[in-house]
Amino acid sequence: MATISLEGVTKSFKGKTAVQDVDLEVADGQFMIIVGPSGCGKTTTLRMLAGFEKPTQGQVRIGGKVMNDVPPKDRDVAMVFQNYALLPHLTVEKNLSFGMRIRREPRKAIEREVRAVAEMLGIASLLGRKPAELSGGERQRVALGRALLRKPQAFLLDEPLSNLDAALRAQMRFELKRIHAQFPVTTVYVTHDQVEAMTMADQIALMNEGRLQQVAPPERLYSEPSNAFVAGFIGSPKINLVPATVLRDGEQPVISLLSCRVPVNGDLGSVLQRMDGDAVTIGLRPEEIQPCPAGSNGRPAFQGLVELIEPLGSETHVSVRVGEEILICRFPPRSGLETGATINVQFDPQQMKVFDTASGLRLG
Amino acid sequence: MTSTSLPGQLPDATDSPVDTRPGRPAARRVRGEPGGHKIIVSVIMAVLGMAFLLPLVWLILAALNPHATSGLSSPAFSLDNFRAAFQAGAGRAIANSLYLAGVSTVVATVVSTLAGYVLSRHYVPLKGLLLVGVIFLTGLPVTLLLIPIYQIFVKINWLNSPFYTSLVLGATSVPFAIWLLKNFIDQVPRDFEEAAAVEGSGQFQILLRVVVPLIMPGILVSAILTFINSWGAFLIPLVLDSSPGDTPGAVGIYEFITANGQVQFGPLAAYGILFSVPVIIMYIISSRWLSGSFSFAGGVKG
């Protein structure tokens, strides 16, 4: 087991920068998930940890040792590939024991450990089969078993669940967490799926366009996004990002949002004090917008048209058109709404997230 | 575990462009094809077939007939010609050919696998030009190289050695084998090699335990082609190894034509049959191996 750290790591391919100046610390035993849209550099980052790519700049450390020039075979990490990469000419048993045989471990130990891991993963009955005779989930388990038998300092997983169907994916998420609880080995897991990231990670590192956007535990990433991209990436349905303007009412900074004027105080107020006339973007999570009777309590409220109703059973997503903007709201089930109806919605100004439109950074 | 249907595995029946509805132009044309065409095609095929078959029939009949001539003879069943062929050294010659072909096959296959791997996977300066050069070499007649090679052999005293002769035989197959094997290795997903690398394999272990097993059909094709090429080689062993005991089959067969100033058709045919047996066996083995066994099924993708 070991800590992993990236210090100022940049990777360029023929002048195209895939990863730019990434600093990332993974604590010993931590389950770190790197998430981001495709092409954001997350897989390149993982491949630099595995040793398949060499950083153009910066340092990769595993267990405190600089690994930049250490070949993959000497890094003592195990990797699970998106395509599993099981050797098709070998049986499940030989695939599982591949690394142990390469490392010339005693045959007795190989047999014992392969059996133990196969039983833990529920693939003991498949040991004699070839990968082609396995289902996707079974292959996934074999790939996982092979990584476990490596007994590495760190696990690297590259979108391991992306080739599975939804039900199996949910099951494997649970099992991966269980395995990690049983063997708390430092893990770096790459995915584009925010659900995987939110449900499994100790820490999430969110990347976009080669840059690290934010590193935080799942709940904090959701509640305290550091910029508009993070806010928009995490959460389903997506956060509503609405353009607004900072105005002043005497000395009091006010955000002009759609048909509302929201006075702002405190720290955010003093920041906005200096931004009179600037454009800001307001983030409102779908669950932060509630239906309300017309003209009620002092909270900011809008009147809008119900454009679309998406009942999900446990909740209903409602798209409300307010002026030019469409707000997606998460309402309780059976809300009794009809498409085309007029509706009043309100939100708590304490919960709204304010981003500087120019830089995307969170102001408060 | 339940079996699952996976994303990316769509049924391919839906995109079949073949229109099988009756009455469509395509279907009508096949049904309405005039029978005359078929007959003409069959006749042409039969004539071509005879052209290939007749010499074979002659070979078998002549081999079994002690009084064989250049014409087709009536069937006889005598093994005298085979006896004569063996007395003339057919056994020794075939053994020599096996040695030459065997050694050159091993050498060429090992060299080409290594070269193909490097050309497929590693950065090589001017790789494109190098590969074009390799293709060019496949088209170069060996005869052109033989005189300089002979002179080199004289200089370094390699003449009259079956081993060194087989090196040259192998070398003549290397360009094509490199090209073939590089293309096979190109098809091997890198994930396999990377998976083996994180498991602790070094470069040679990856090559031996991952790449070679996966491209085995390609290696066999290359080995069989090299073997057959060396098996039938005439000029190279004739020039480079003239010691009488080293004569391979393809050179030895010549002796029946020139000895005593006349052609001994019977023993010649018997010798020919004996000489083709190993190649026929190779073809039978290879056809079994080559029927679609090149596949990475199950290794990658869902």
XYZ file of C-alpha atoms in Angstrom:
666
model
C 0.000 0.000 0.000
C 1.179 3.431 -0.770
C 0.382 7.039 -1.338
C 0.273 8.288 -4.889
C 1.097 11.799 -5.921
C 1.244 13.774 -9.110
C 3.245 16.982 -8.940
C 2.827 19.502 -11.723
C 2.278 16.721 -14.245
C 1.836 17.711 -17.879
C 1.547 15.357 -20.827
C 1.636 16.483 -24.446
C 1.277 14.345 -27.538
C 2.851 15.925 -30.591
C 2.211 19.418 -29.304
C -1.328 18.650 -28.141
C -1.634 18.914 -24.392
C -3.694 16.097 -22.891
C -2.949 16.759 -19.241
C -1.922 20.161 -17.956
C -0.160 20.874 -14.695
C -2.032 18.380 -12.532
C -1.327 18.177 -8.809
C -3.046 15.309 -7.074
C -2.484 13.501 -3.794
C -4.007 10.107 -3.095
C -3.679 9.049 0.533
C -2.751 5.522 1.527
C -5.809 3.268 1.195
C -7.926 5.975 -0.360
C -10.438 5.300 -3.136
C -9.831 8.175 -5.551
C -12.030 8.553 -8.589
C -10.943 10.707 -11.495
C -14.039 11.775 -13.390
C -14.640 14.023 -16.340
C -16.044 14.140 -19.864
C -14.341 12.146 -22.591
C -11.049 13.610 -23.720
C -10.478 15.401 -20.416
C -7.168 13.630 -19.793
C -8.304 11.265 -17.070
C -7.203 8.083 -18.828
C -3.876 9.662 -19.795
C -3.372 10.524 -16.136
C -4.021 6.910 -15.160
C -1.710 5.619 -17.879
C 1.047 7.836 -16.506
C 0.520 6.188 -13.118
C 0.733 2.743 -14.720
C 3.845 3.708 -16.648
C 2.423 3.403 -20.161
C 2.957 7.096 -20.755
C 5.806 9.242 -19.551
C 4.959 12.716 -18.226
C 6.280 15.550 -20.382
C 6.763 17.561 -17.192
C 6.345 17.005 -13.487
C 6.716 13.999 -11.260
C 4.714 10.859 -10.599
C 5.330 9.308 -7.201
C 4.079 6.012 -5.866
C 4.916 5.212 -2.255
C 7.065 8.324 -2.156
C 9.369 7.138 -4.949
C 9.597 9.015 -8.212
C 8.282 6.683 -10.911
C 8.776 8.717 -14.082
C 11.404 6.371 -15.503
C 10.298 3.129 -13.851
C 8.793 0.648 -16.358
C 5.283 -0.708 -15.669
C 6.549 -4.106 -14.573
C 8.510 -2.603 -11.693
C 5.833 -0.225 -10.401
C 3.982 -2.796 -8.348
C 0.570 -1.594 -9.435
C -2.326 -3.629 -10.806
C -4.585 -2.375 -13.530
C -8.070 -3.297 -14.648
C -8.703 -2.318 -18.247
C -11.902 -1.040 -19.787
C -11.801 -3.991 -22.212
C -10.600 -6.340 -19.455
C -7.597 -7.385 -21.591
C -7.875 -11.038 -20.624
C -5.512 -13.129 -22.686
C -7.792 -15.028 -25.066
C -5.511 -18.031 -25.460
C -5.432 -18.749 -21.731
C -8.070 -20.213 -19.440
C -9.523 -18.187 -16.585
C -7.180 -19.981 -14.211
C -4.102 -19.189 -16.310
C -5.255 -15.600 -16.727
C -5.634 -15.246 -12.977
C -2.278 -16.820 -12.235
C -0.461 -15.065 -15.105
C 1.347 -12.523 -12.942
C 2.185 -15.002 -10.197
C 3.701 -17.360 -12.769
C 5.678 -14.491 -14.294
C 6.980 -13.668 -10.843
C 7.821 -17.363 -10.323
C 5.863 -17.794 -7.142
C 5.606 -21.358 -5.773
C 2.995 -23.492 -7.530
C 1.265 -24.429 -4.270
C 0.795 -20.782 -3.358
C -0.492 -19.981 -6.838
C -3.113 -22.724 -6.688
C -4.244 -21.747 -3.211
C -4.514 -18.035 -3.887
C -6.157 -18.392 -7.286
C -8.784 -20.616 -5.718
C -9.348 -18.222 -2.807
C -9.771 -15.195 -5.054
C -11.943 -17.106 -7.533
C -14.223 -18.156 -4.714
C -14.433 -14.666 -3.299
C -15.454 -13.340 -6.727
C -17.816 -16.227 -7.490
C -15.881 -17.435 -10.527
C -14.494 -20.684 -9.083
C -16.648 -22.745 -11.445
C -15.251 -20.923 -14.493
C -11.555 -21.627 -13.955
C -11.317 -24.023 -16.887
C -13.014 -21.737 -19.411
C -11.554 -19.384 -21.975
C -12.486 -15.665 -21.897
C -14.591 -16.037 -25.061
C -16.945 -18.342 -23.167
C -17.644 -15.805 -20.425
C -20.263 -13.085 -20.108
C -19.204 -9.458 -19.677
C -19.718 -9.535 -15.924
C -17.713 -12.728 -15.587
C -14.845 -11.283 -17.604
C -14.952 -8.236 -15.381
C -14.568 -10.425 -12.318
C -11.666 -12.325 -13.835
C -9.911 -9.049 -14.650
C -10.532 -7.919 -11.089
C -9.270 -11.213 -9.717
C -6.088 -10.925 -11.737
C -5.504 -7.461 -10.264
C -6.196 -8.686 -6.722
C -3.725 -11.557 -7.083
C -1.061 -9.020 -7.959
C -1.250 -7.805 -4.331
C -0.122 -4.401 -5.528
C 0.749 -1.155 -3.822
C -2.065 0.436 -5.767
C -4.992 -0.465 -7.980
C -5.598 1.419 -11.203
C -8.991 0.955 -12.813
C -9.821 2.376 -16.217
C -13.593 2.610 -16.723
C -13.969 -0.969 -15.519
C -17.770 -0.963 -15.568
C -18.456 0.859 -18.814
C -19.006 -2.316 -20.858
C -21.598 -3.738 -18.483
C -25.347 -3.258 -18.566
C -27.005 -1.014 -16.009
C -28.131 -3.696 -13.543
C -24.770 -5.428 -13.533
C -23.017 -2.093 -13.180
C -24.935 -1.297 -9.999
C -24.079 -4.717 -8.604
C -20.384 -4.399 -9.476
C -20.243 -0.922 -7.906
C -21.356 -2.484 -4.677
C -18.876 -5.336 -4.999
C -15.948 -3.064 -5.803
C -16.721 -1.059 -2.673
C -16.956 -4.269 -0.664
C -13.619 -5.502 -2.009
C -12.016 -2.167 -1.243
C -13.350 -2.299 2.298
C -11.880 -5.792 2.636
C -8.503 -4.874 1.076
C -8.073 -1.143 1.615
C -5.451 -0.675 -1.092
C -4.865 2.766 -2.572
C -7.079 2.908 -5.645
C -7.292 5.285 -8.573
C -10.423 4.724 -10.591
C -11.200 6.515 -13.828
C -14.740 6.951 -15.092
C -16.899 9.347 -17.039
C -19.930 8.281 -15.033
C -20.734 10.693 -12.224
C -22.924 8.095 -10.508
C -19.934 5.773 -10.153
C -17.855 8.662 -8.908
C -20.426 9.842 -6.376
C -21.308 6.404 -5.029
C -17.867 4.855 -4.726
C -15.246 7.516 -4.130
C -13.605 8.692 -0.940
C -12.360 11.630 -2.979
C -13.329 12.732 -6.457
C -10.908 14.502 -8.766
C -12.860 16.213 -11.505
C -11.001 16.988 -14.716
C -11.870 19.002 -17.784
C -9.742 19.807 -20.819
C -6.628 18.369 -19.237
C -6.909 20.388 -16.054
C -7.919 19.384 -12.581
C -11.061 21.332 -11.662
C -11.639 20.281 -8.073
C -10.712 17.523 -5.657
C -13.226 16.873 -2.893
C -15.313 14.181 -1.219
C -18.517 13.444 -3.194
C -20.928 15.383 -1.036
C -18.756 18.452 -0.904
C -18.238 18.346 -4.641
C -22.005 18.450 -4.976
C -22.729 21.092 -2.380
C -19.625 23.268 -2.823
C -18.565 23.175 -6.484
C -15.579 25.415 -7.038
C -16.667 26.498 -10.508
C -19.567 26.378 -12.930
C -18.149 23.364 -14.797
C -18.025 21.232 -11.658
C -21.523 22.353 -10.706
C -22.790 21.427 -14.162
C -21.008 18.078 -14.347
C -22.085 16.669 -11.007
C -25.786 16.155 -10.379
C -28.613 14.649 -12.378
C -30.734 16.321 -13.571
C -28.154 19.035 -14.100
C -27.968 22.161 -12.021
C -29.804 25.124 -13.550
C -27.244 27.725 -14.585
C -29.028 31.006 -15.171
C -27.418 34.254 -16.362
C -27.868 37.201 -14.013
C -26.452 40.656 -13.377
C -25.059 42.334 -10.278
C -26.788 45.644 -9.501
C -26.761 48.005 -6.583
C -29.697 49.163 -4.524
C -28.107 52.070 -2.664
C -25.178 50.408 -0.867
C -26.833 46.989 -1.020
C -25.625 44.626 -3.811
C -28.494 42.940 -5.563
C -28.545 40.100 -8.081
C -30.993 40.622 -10.876
C -32.126 37.105 -11.728
C -34.927 36.657 -14.288
C -37.851 38.579 -12.846
C -36.379 38.704 -9.318
C -34.058 40.936 -7.430
C -32.179 39.033 -4.761
C -30.386 41.157 -2.165
C -27.030 39.688 -1.094
C -25.291 40.210 2.265
C -22.309 38.811 4.119
C -19.072 37.722 2.446
C -20.658 37.307 -0.957
C -22.198 40.731 -0.553
C -18.818 42.363 -0.061
C -17.444 40.526 -3.117
C -20.360 41.632 -5.261
C -20.006 45.170 -3.968
C -17.079 45.570 -6.364
C -18.804 43.942 -9.314
C -21.562 46.413 -10.035
C -22.932 45.736 -13.516
C -20.967 42.482 -14.011
C -22.497 39.309 -15.365
C -22.792 36.376 -12.983
C -24.219 32.897 -13.390
C -26.587 31.578 -10.777
C -26.637 27.864 -10.036
C -29.815 26.369 -8.631
C -30.072 22.619 -8.070
C -33.369 21.120 -9.289
C -34.303 20.121 -5.736
C -33.694 23.674 -4.512
C -36.633 24.980 -6.508
C -40.060 24.355 -4.957
C -43.578 25.062 -6.118
C -45.313 27.693 -4.040
C -48.625 29.552 -3.924
C -48.614 32.906 -5.738
C -47.317 35.958 -3.881
C -46.242 34.287 -0.625
C -43.383 34.657 1.931
C -40.355 36.853 1.256
C -38.411 34.246 -0.783
C -37.555 35.007 -4.391
C -40.128 33.445 -6.672
C -40.879 33.173 -10.388
C -43.953 32.599 -12.378
C -43.480 30.197 -15.282
C -45.069 27.755 -17.707
C -44.868 24.008 -17.294
C -43.132 22.831 -20.483
C -42.392 19.193 -19.795
C -43.275 16.696 -17.084
C -41.072 13.616 -16.603
C -42.500 11.330 -13.944
C -39.867 8.902 -12.615
C -42.064 7.242 -10.019
C -40.134 8.303 -6.950
C -39.993 11.915 -8.130
C -41.043 14.068 -11.037
C -38.795 16.300 -13.100
C -40.598 19.385 -14.324
C -39.227 21.853 -16.851
C -40.548 25.329 -16.141
C -40.112 28.115 -18.665
C -39.427 31.479 -17.070
C -38.911 34.136 -19.715
C -36.116 32.844 -22.002
C -34.819 30.316 -19.466
C -35.932 26.795 -18.684
C -35.566 25.700 -15.062
C -35.544 21.996 -14.310
C -37.148 21.263 -10.972
C -37.313 18.069 -8.945
C -40.784 17.771 -7.479
C -42.443 15.050 -5.409
C -44.321 12.390 -7.393
C -47.918 12.935 -8.481
C -47.599 16.702 -8.264
C -50.839 17.115 -10.163
C -49.280 19.419 -12.757
C -50.274 19.674 -16.372
C -48.219 20.742 -19.353
C -48.931 24.336 -20.293
C -50.167 25.300 -16.847
C -48.858 28.368 -15.044
C -46.832 27.639 -11.945
C -45.114 29.639 -9.215
C -41.764 28.433 -7.957
C -39.430 29.768 -5.263
C -35.971 29.100 -3.950
C -33.933 29.778 -0.834
C -31.333 32.477 -1.643
C -28.980 30.857 0.890
C -28.709 27.809 -1.395
C -28.040 29.558 -4.668
C -24.513 29.335 -6.030
C -23.049 32.426 -7.646
C -20.376 32.069 -10.345
C -18.423 34.758 -12.093
C -19.589 34.387 -15.717
C -16.240 35.545 -17.118
C -14.007 33.091 -15.228
C -16.575 30.465 -14.223
C -15.220 30.590 -10.662
C -17.512 30.361 -7.702
C -18.035 33.617 -5.829
C -20.303 32.267 -3.114
C -23.928 -15.279 -12.985
C -26.554 -14.566 -15.499
C -25.609 -14.159 -19.086
C -26.062 -10.603 -20.227
C -26.630 -8.799 -23.430
C -23.967 -6.210 -23.693
C -23.856 -2.796 -25.266
C -22.049 -2.801 -28.547
C -23.253 -6.252 -29.500
C -26.101 -5.375 -31.759
C -27.684 -8.038 -33.891
C -26.184 -7.688 -37.334
C -29.221 -9.022 -39.147
C -30.712 -5.540 -39.307
C -28.041 -3.987 -41.463
C -27.892 -6.720 -44.064
C -28.183 -5.026 -47.436
C -29.256 -8.168 -49.281
C -32.782 -7.902 -50.559
C -34.294 -11.351 -50.562
C -37.868 -10.448 -51.474
C -39.076 -12.442 -54.479
C -39.647 -10.525 -57.685
C -36.899 -7.999 -57.049
C -34.462 -7.458 -59.911
C -31.546 -9.128 -58.137
C -33.515 -12.261 -57.383
C -35.011 -12.426 -60.866
C -31.646 -12.184 -62.541
C -30.256 -15.159 -60.632
C -33.304 -17.283 -61.354
C -33.474 -16.305 -65.013
C -29.779 -16.881 -65.771
C -29.540 -18.846 -69.014
C -28.345 -22.415 -68.552
C -25.859 -22.015 -71.429
C -23.551 -19.901 -69.321
C -23.283 -22.568 -66.703
C -22.352 -25.180 -69.276
C -19.655 -22.998 -70.831
C -18.216 -22.197 -67.426
C -18.214 -25.867 -66.505
C -16.449 -26.854 -69.708
C -13.736 -24.225 -69.207
C -13.266 -25.366 -65.630
C -13.045 -28.988 -66.726
C -10.408 -28.209 -69.369
C -8.366 -26.191 -66.861
C -8.769 -28.954 -64.316
C -7.511 -31.542 -66.802
C -4.461 -29.417 -67.514
C -3.525 -29.685 -63.860
C -4.709 -33.202 -63.327
C -3.050 -34.906 -66.331
C 0.552 -34.364 -65.214
C -0.393 -35.719 -61.790
C -1.989 -38.785 -63.376
C 1.122 -39.244 -65.492
C 3.294 -38.910 -62.389
C 1.448 -41.655 -60.526
C 1.205 -44.006 -63.512
C 4.847 -43.492 -64.457
C 6.026 -44.014 -60.917
C 4.322 -47.384 -60.786
C 5.371 -48.508 -64.288
C 8.915 -49.917 -64.635
C 8.887 -49.125 -68.381
C 7.528 -45.601 -68.115
C 7.983 -43.115 -70.952
C 7.079 -39.486 -71.392
C 3.609 -40.616 -72.561
C 0.750 -41.844 -70.434
C 1.257 -45.556 -69.864
C -1.192 -48.295 -68.992
C -1.534 -48.877 -65.238
C 1.019 -51.191 -63.671
C 1.795 -51.841 -60.071
C 5.479 -52.158 -59.530
C 7.542 -50.467 -56.841
C 10.765 -50.928 -58.829
C 10.949 -47.217 -59.615
C 10.739 -46.320 -55.926
C 13.505 -48.802 -55.220
C 15.585 -47.207 -57.964
C 14.885 -43.746 -56.570
C 16.046 -44.782 -53.125
C 19.131 -46.436 -54.595
C 19.911 -43.177 -56.336
C 19.874 -41.446 -52.934
C 16.318 -40.152 -52.631
C 16.282 -40.867 -48.902
C 19.461 -38.940 -48.280
C 18.354 -36.080 -50.533
C 15.013 -35.740 -48.760
C 16.772 -35.779 -45.403
C 19.080 -33.017 -46.665
C 16.077 -31.014 -47.861
C 14.375 -31.453 -44.504
C 17.481 -30.117 -42.799
C 17.800 -27.107 -45.102
C 14.105 -26.281 -44.990
C 13.841 -26.909 -41.249
C 16.798 -24.746 -40.239
C 15.909 -21.944 -42.633
C 12.300 -21.979 -41.395
C 13.316 -21.692 -37.748
C 15.844 -18.948 -38.457
C 13.546 -16.940 -40.733
C 10.553 -17.225 -38.393
C 12.455 -16.153 -35.300
C 14.130 -13.247 -37.088
C 10.904 -12.104 -38.754
C 8.860 -12.303 -35.557
C 11.351 -10.119 -33.717
C 11.642 -7.688 -36.611
C 7.879 -7.609 -37.155
C 7.319 -6.869 -33.477
C 9.775 -4.011 -33.416
C 8.368 -2.551 -36.638
C 4.836 -2.853 -35.323
C 5.323 -1.525 -31.807
C 8.403 0.581 -31.456
C 9.502 3.898 -32.757
C 11.900 3.243 -35.620
C 13.342 6.198 -37.515
C 12.244 6.215 -41.178
C 9.959 3.279 -40.507
C 7.782 3.939 -43.542
C 10.762 3.943 -45.875
C 12.106 0.805 -44.227
C 8.823 -1.009 -44.776
C 8.725 0.034 -48.414
C 12.268 -1.307 -48.679
C 11.127 -4.594 -47.193
C 8.340 -4.882 -49.757
C 10.807 -4.075 -52.514
C 13.060 -6.883 -51.287
C 10.228 -9.403 -51.529
C 10.152 -8.747 -55.260
C 13.893 -8.968 -55.794
C 14.987 -12.186 -57.594
C 17.396 -14.187 -55.481
C 19.548 -14.847 -58.542
C 20.663 -11.215 -58.425
C 22.093 -11.676 -54.959
C 23.625 -15.050 -55.507
C 26.908 -13.963 -57.050
C 27.849 -11.499 -54.277
C 26.695 -14.011 -51.671
C 28.891 -16.648 -53.293
C 31.848 -14.316 -53.141
C 31.190 -13.527 -49.501
C 30.916 -17.243 -48.752
C 34.259 -17.851 -50.441
C 35.849 -15.043 -48.381
C 34.554 -16.200 -45.005
C 34.870 -19.865 -45.887
C 31.218 -20.762 -45.497
C 30.908 -22.749 -48.736
C 29.735 -26.368 -48.707
C 28.024 -26.088 -45.347
C 24.347 -27.066 -45.123
C 23.888 -24.812 -42.089
C 25.167 -21.620 -43.721
C 23.319 -22.482 -46.918
C 20.087 -22.742 -44.935
C 20.772 -19.300 -43.440
C 20.734 -17.835 -46.943
C 17.612 -19.812 -47.820
C 15.929 -18.447 -44.695
C 17.055 -14.917 -45.502
C 15.289 -15.048 -48.863
C 11.995 -15.566 -47.015
C 12.589 -12.964 -44.314
C 11.234 -9.853 -46.107
C 7.878 -11.397 -46.867
C 7.683 -12.990 -43.419
C 8.432 -9.649 -41.727
C 5.676 -8.001 -43.705
C 3.197 -10.749 -42.911
C 4.011 -10.927 -39.207
C 4.086 -7.162 -38.734
C 0.531 -7.038 -40.032
C -0.524 -9.805 -37.670
C 1.097 -8.072 -34.706
C -0.579 -4.794 -35.672
C -3.895 -6.534 -35.023
C -3.024 -7.503 -31.438
C -4.615 -4.960 -29.090
C -2.015 -3.199 -26.981
C -4.142 -3.714 -23.894
C -2.959 -7.319 -23.796
C 0.661 -6.265 -23.660
C -0.017 -3.526 -21.142
C -1.922 -5.955 -18.935
C 1.040 -8.328 -19.028
C 3.422 -5.452 -18.323
C 1.667 -4.345 -15.125
C 1.611 -7.994 -14.074
C 5.393 -7.831 -14.095
C 6.349 -9.115 -17.547
C 9.429 -7.787 -19.260
C 9.672 -7.184 -22.983
C 10.673 -10.736 -23.883
C 8.085 -12.326 -21.644
C 5.414 -10.164 -23.269
C 6.608 -11.279 -26.681
C 6.747 -14.973 -25.782
C 3.714 -15.291 -23.554
C 1.327 -12.789 -25.090
C 2.190 -11.802 -28.641
C 3.516 -15.104 -30.012
C 0.550 -17.216 -28.837
C -1.870 -14.637 -30.247
C -0.247 -14.495 -33.686
C 0.438 -18.237 -33.854
C -1.645 -18.619 -37.039
C 0.467 -15.909 -38.671
C 3.682 -17.508 -37.492
C 2.526 -20.832 -38.920
C 1.645 -19.296 -42.283
C 5.030 -17.632 -42.402
C 6.801 -20.835 -41.337
C 4.976 -22.968 -43.901
C 5.687 -20.533 -46.720
C 9.346 -20.379 -45.731
C 9.515 -24.157 -45.508
C 7.978 -24.669 -48.932
C 10.186 -21.982 -50.430
C 13.324 -23.606 -49.003
C 12.098 -27.095 -49.836
C 11.895 -26.318 -53.515
C 15.069 -24.213 -53.577
C 17.377 -25.283 -56.369
C 19.849 -22.569 -57.271
C 21.053 -21.546 -53.804
C 22.000 -25.031 -52.562
C 23.423 -25.876 -56.005
C 25.759 -22.893 -55.897
C 26.612 -22.687 -52.208
C 26.933 -26.333 -51.285
C 28.402 -28.664 -53.876
C 29.606 -31.470 -51.630
C 27.928 -34.647 -52.983
C 26.556 -35.800 -49.629
C 24.672 -32.519 -49.081
C 22.574 -32.601 -52.273
C 18.969 -31.718 -51.425
C 15.939 -33.175 -53.190
C 15.387 -30.399 -55.682
C 18.966 -30.704 -56.945
C 19.011 -34.488 -56.735
C 15.991 -34.852 -58.996
C 18.075 -33.321 -61.755
C 20.365 -36.302 -61.785
C 17.674 -38.499 -63.325
C 17.409 -36.143 -66.227
C 21.056 -35.730 -67.075
C 22.549 -39.027 -65.957
C 23.564 -41.274 -68.873
C 22.382 -38.588 -71.283
C 18.789 -39.800 -71.150
C 15.761 -39.302 -68.911
C 14.779 -42.133 -66.582
C 11.078 -41.373 -66.443
C 10.034 -44.073 -63.975
C 12.486 -43.353 -61.155
C 12.079 -39.626 -61.849
C 8.323 -39.883 -61.225
C 8.810 -42.025 -58.129
C 11.365 -39.548 -56.813
C 8.946 -36.712 -57.546
C 6.224 -38.352 -55.501
C 8.559 -39.049 -52.590
C 9.776 -35.470 -52.745
C 6.250 -34.010 -52.580
C 5.100 -36.035 -49.576
C 6.473 -33.676 -46.869
C 4.980 -30.637 -48.612
C 1.601 -32.324 -48.925
C 1.715 -33.156 -45.223
C 2.510 -29.497 -44.474
C -0.476 -28.361 -46.506
C -2.791 -30.733 -44.686
C -1.560 -29.559 -41.285
C -1.696 -25.920 -42.267
C -5.194 -26.027 -43.718
C -6.398 -27.280 -40.367
C -4.628 -24.463 -38.539
C -5.544 -21.692 -40.871
C -9.289 -22.112 -40.922
C -10.154 -18.952 -39.046
C -8.274 -19.479 -35.822
C -6.982 -15.902 -35.715
C -9.238 -14.268 -33.200
C -9.040 -12.306 -29.983
C -12.574 -13.214 -29.005
C -13.274 -12.677 -25.361
C -10.048 -10.931 -24.566
C -11.191 -7.423 -25.102
C -14.550 -5.744 -25.655
C -17.688 -6.662 -23.774
